[in-house]
Tab-separated table of C-alpha atoms in Angstrom:
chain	number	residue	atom	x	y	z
A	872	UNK	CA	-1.868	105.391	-13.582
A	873	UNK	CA	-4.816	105.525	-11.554
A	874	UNK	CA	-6.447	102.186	-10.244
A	875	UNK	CA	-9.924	102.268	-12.093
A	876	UNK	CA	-8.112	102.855	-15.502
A	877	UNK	CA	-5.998	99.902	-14.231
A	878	UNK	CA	-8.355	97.554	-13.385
A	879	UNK	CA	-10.554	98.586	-16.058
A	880	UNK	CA	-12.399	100.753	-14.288
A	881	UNK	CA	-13.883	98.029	-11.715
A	882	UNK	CA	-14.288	100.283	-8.633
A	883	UNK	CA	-16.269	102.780	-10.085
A	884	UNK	CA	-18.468	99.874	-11.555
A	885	UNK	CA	-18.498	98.351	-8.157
A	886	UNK	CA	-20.282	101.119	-7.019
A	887	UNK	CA	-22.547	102.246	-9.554
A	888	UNK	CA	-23.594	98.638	-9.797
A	889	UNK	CA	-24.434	97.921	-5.966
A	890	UNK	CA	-28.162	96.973	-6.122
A	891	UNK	CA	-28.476	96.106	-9.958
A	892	UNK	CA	-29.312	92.818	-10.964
A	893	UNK	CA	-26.539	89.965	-11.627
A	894	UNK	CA	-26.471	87.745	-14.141
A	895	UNK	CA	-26.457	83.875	-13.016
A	896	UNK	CA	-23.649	82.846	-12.907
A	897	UNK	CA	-22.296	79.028	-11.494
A	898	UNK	CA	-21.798	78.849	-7.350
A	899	UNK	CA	-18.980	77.468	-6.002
A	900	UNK	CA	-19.976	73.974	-4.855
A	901	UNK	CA	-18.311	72.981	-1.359
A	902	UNK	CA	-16.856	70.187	-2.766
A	903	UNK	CA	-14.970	72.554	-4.976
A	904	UNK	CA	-14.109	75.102	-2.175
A	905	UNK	CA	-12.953	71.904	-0.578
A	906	UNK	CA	-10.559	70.522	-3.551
A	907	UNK	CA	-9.212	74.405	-3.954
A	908	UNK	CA	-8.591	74.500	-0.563
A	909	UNK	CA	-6.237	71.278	-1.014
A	910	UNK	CA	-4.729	72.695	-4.084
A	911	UNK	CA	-3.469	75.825	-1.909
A	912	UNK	CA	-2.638	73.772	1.156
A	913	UNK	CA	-0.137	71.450	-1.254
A	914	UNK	CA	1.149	74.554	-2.999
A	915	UNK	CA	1.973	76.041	1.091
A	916	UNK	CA	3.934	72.825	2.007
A	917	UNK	CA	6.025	72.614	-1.283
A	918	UNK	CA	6.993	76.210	-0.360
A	919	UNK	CA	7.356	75.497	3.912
A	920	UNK	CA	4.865	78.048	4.287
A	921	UNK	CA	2.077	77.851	7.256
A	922	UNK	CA	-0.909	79.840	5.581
A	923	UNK	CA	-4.676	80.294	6.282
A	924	UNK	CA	-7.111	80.098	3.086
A	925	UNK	CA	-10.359	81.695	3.150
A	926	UNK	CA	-12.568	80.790	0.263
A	927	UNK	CA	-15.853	83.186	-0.244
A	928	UNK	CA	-18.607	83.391	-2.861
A	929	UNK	CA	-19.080	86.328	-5.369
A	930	UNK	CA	-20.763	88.043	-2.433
A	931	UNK	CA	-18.013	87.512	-0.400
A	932	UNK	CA	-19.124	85.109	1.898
A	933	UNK	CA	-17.309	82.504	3.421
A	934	UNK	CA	-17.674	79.012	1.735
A	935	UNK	CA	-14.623	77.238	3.907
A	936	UNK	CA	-11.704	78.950	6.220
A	937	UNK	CA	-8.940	76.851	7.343
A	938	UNK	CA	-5.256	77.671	9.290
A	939	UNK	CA	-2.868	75.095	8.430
A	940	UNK	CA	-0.734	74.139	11.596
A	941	UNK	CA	1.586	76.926	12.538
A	942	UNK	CA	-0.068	79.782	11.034
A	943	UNK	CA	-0.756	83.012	12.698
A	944	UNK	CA	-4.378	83.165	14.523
A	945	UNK	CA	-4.668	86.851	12.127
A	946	UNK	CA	-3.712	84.979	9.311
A	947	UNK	CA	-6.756	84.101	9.358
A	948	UNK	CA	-8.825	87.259	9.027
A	949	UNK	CA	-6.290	88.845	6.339
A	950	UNK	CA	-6.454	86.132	4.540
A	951	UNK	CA	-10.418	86.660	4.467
A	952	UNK	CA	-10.433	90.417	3.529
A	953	UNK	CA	-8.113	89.275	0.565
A	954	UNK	CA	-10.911	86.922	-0.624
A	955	UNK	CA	-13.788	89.581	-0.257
A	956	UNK	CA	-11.722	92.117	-1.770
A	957	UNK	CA	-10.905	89.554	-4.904
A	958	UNK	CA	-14.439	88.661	-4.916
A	959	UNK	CA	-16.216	92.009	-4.755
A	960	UNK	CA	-13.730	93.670	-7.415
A	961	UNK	CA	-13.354	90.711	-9.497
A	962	UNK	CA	-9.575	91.243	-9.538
A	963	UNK	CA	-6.092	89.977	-8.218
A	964	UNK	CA	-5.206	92.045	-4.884
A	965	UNK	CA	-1.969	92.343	-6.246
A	966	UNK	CA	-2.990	95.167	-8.773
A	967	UNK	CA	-4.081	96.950	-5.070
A	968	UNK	CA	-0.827	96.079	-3.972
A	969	UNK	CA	1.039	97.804	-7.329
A	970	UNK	CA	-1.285	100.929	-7.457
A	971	UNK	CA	0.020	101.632	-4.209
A	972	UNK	CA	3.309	100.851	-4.155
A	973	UNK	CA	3.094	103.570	-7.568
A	974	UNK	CA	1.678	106.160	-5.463
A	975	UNK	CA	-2.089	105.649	-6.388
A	976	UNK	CA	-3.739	105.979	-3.191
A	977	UNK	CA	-7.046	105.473	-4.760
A	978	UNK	CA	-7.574	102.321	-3.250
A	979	UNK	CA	-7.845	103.382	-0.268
A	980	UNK	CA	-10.924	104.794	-0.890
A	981	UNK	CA	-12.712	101.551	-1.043
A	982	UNK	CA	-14.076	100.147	2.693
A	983	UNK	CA	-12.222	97.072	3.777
A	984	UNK	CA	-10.206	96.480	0.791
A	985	UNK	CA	-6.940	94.632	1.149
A	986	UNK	CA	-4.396	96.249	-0.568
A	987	UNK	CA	-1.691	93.026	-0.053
A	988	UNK	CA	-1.365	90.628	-3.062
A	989	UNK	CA	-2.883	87.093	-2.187
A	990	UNK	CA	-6.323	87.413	-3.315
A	991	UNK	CA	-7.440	85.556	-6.331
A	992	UNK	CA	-10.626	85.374	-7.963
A	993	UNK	CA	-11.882	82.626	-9.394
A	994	UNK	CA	-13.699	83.627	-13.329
A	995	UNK	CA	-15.875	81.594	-15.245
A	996	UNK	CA	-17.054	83.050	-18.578
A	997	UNK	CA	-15.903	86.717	-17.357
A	998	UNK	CA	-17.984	86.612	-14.542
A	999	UNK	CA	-16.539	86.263	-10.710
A	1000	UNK	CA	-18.291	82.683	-9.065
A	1001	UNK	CA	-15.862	83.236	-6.017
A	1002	UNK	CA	-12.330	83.937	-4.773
A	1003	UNK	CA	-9.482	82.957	-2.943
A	1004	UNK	CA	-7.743	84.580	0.197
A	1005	UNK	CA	-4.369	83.674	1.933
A	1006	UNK	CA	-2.401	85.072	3.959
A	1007	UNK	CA	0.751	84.116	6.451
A	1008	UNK	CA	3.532	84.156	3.740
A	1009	UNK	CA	5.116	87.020	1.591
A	1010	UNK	CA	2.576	88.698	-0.743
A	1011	UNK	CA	3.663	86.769	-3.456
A	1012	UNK	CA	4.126	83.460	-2.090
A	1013	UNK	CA	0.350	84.119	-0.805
A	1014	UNK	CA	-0.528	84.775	-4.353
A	1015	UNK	CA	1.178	81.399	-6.019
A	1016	UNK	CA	-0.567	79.739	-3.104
A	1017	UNK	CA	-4.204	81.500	-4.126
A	1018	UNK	CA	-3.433	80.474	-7.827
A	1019	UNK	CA	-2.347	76.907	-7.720
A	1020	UNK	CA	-5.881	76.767	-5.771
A	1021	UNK	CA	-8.108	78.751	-8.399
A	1022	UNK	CA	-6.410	76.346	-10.905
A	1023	UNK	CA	-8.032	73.332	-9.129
A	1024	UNK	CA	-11.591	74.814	-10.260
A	1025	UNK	CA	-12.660	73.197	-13.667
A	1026	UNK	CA	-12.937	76.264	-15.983
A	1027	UNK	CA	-11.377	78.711	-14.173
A	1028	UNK	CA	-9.957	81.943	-16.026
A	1029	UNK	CA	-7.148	83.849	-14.503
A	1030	UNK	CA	-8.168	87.422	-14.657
């Protein structure tokens, strides 16, 4: 199956839509970014993992980046092209992750994206406010990490 019928066709909207106006939609206070960011770091420690977290508005830019003791200096940057790639397709870097692992190299098509699962992003009312990068564990332990983090945002949809 090919990624855009996957993700319901999200890539080709990202870029038909690049320029066109957005709907408001709530930011991502700090002190929310901040409370996330505590959510994941918890979530690391129950599972011994040393992770970075990278959490970035709908635009992709970053609201708070930390590396919890132990974790890899790159960490870091993976864990923020997981966030940006969340945030900019509105979906779980996971379903990157699966597309290729089923031969869809589609994905690869799109500049920057992160094809690795541990990107989240964070929904309110269908619409992306933010998302959630980390990196510095397996792909899925970076994902449970991301989630128990989006699930610290009040009115967060998993998506």
């Amino acid at each position: 199956m090919k990624l855009w019928k996957m993700a319901g066709g999200a890539i080709a909207l990202l870029a038909t839509a690049a320029g066109a106006p957005v709907a408001a939609a709530p930011a991502l206070a700090l002190r929310d970014a901040v409370a996330m960011a505590q959510g994941a770091t918890e979530a690391a420690g129950r599972g011994g993992h040393a992770v970075s977290i990278v959490i970035v508005n709908r635009e992709g830019r970053v609201i708070l980046a930390q590396r919890m003791d132990g974790a890899s200096y790159k960490s870091l940057d993976v864990a923020e092209g997981k966030a940006t790639t969340a945030a900019a397709l509105g979906l779980p870097t996971r379903l990157l992750q699966e597309a290729l692992a089923k031969g869809d190299q589609s994905v690869l098509s799109v500049p920057g994206a992160i094809a690795i699962a541990g990107g989240v992003p964070v929904t309110v009312d269908g619409a992306t406010i933010a998302a959630i990068g980390v990196s510095g564990g397996a792909p899925q332990d970076d994902e449970a990490i991301a989630t128990a983090a989006r699930d610290r945002y009040p009115g967060a949809r998993p998506r």
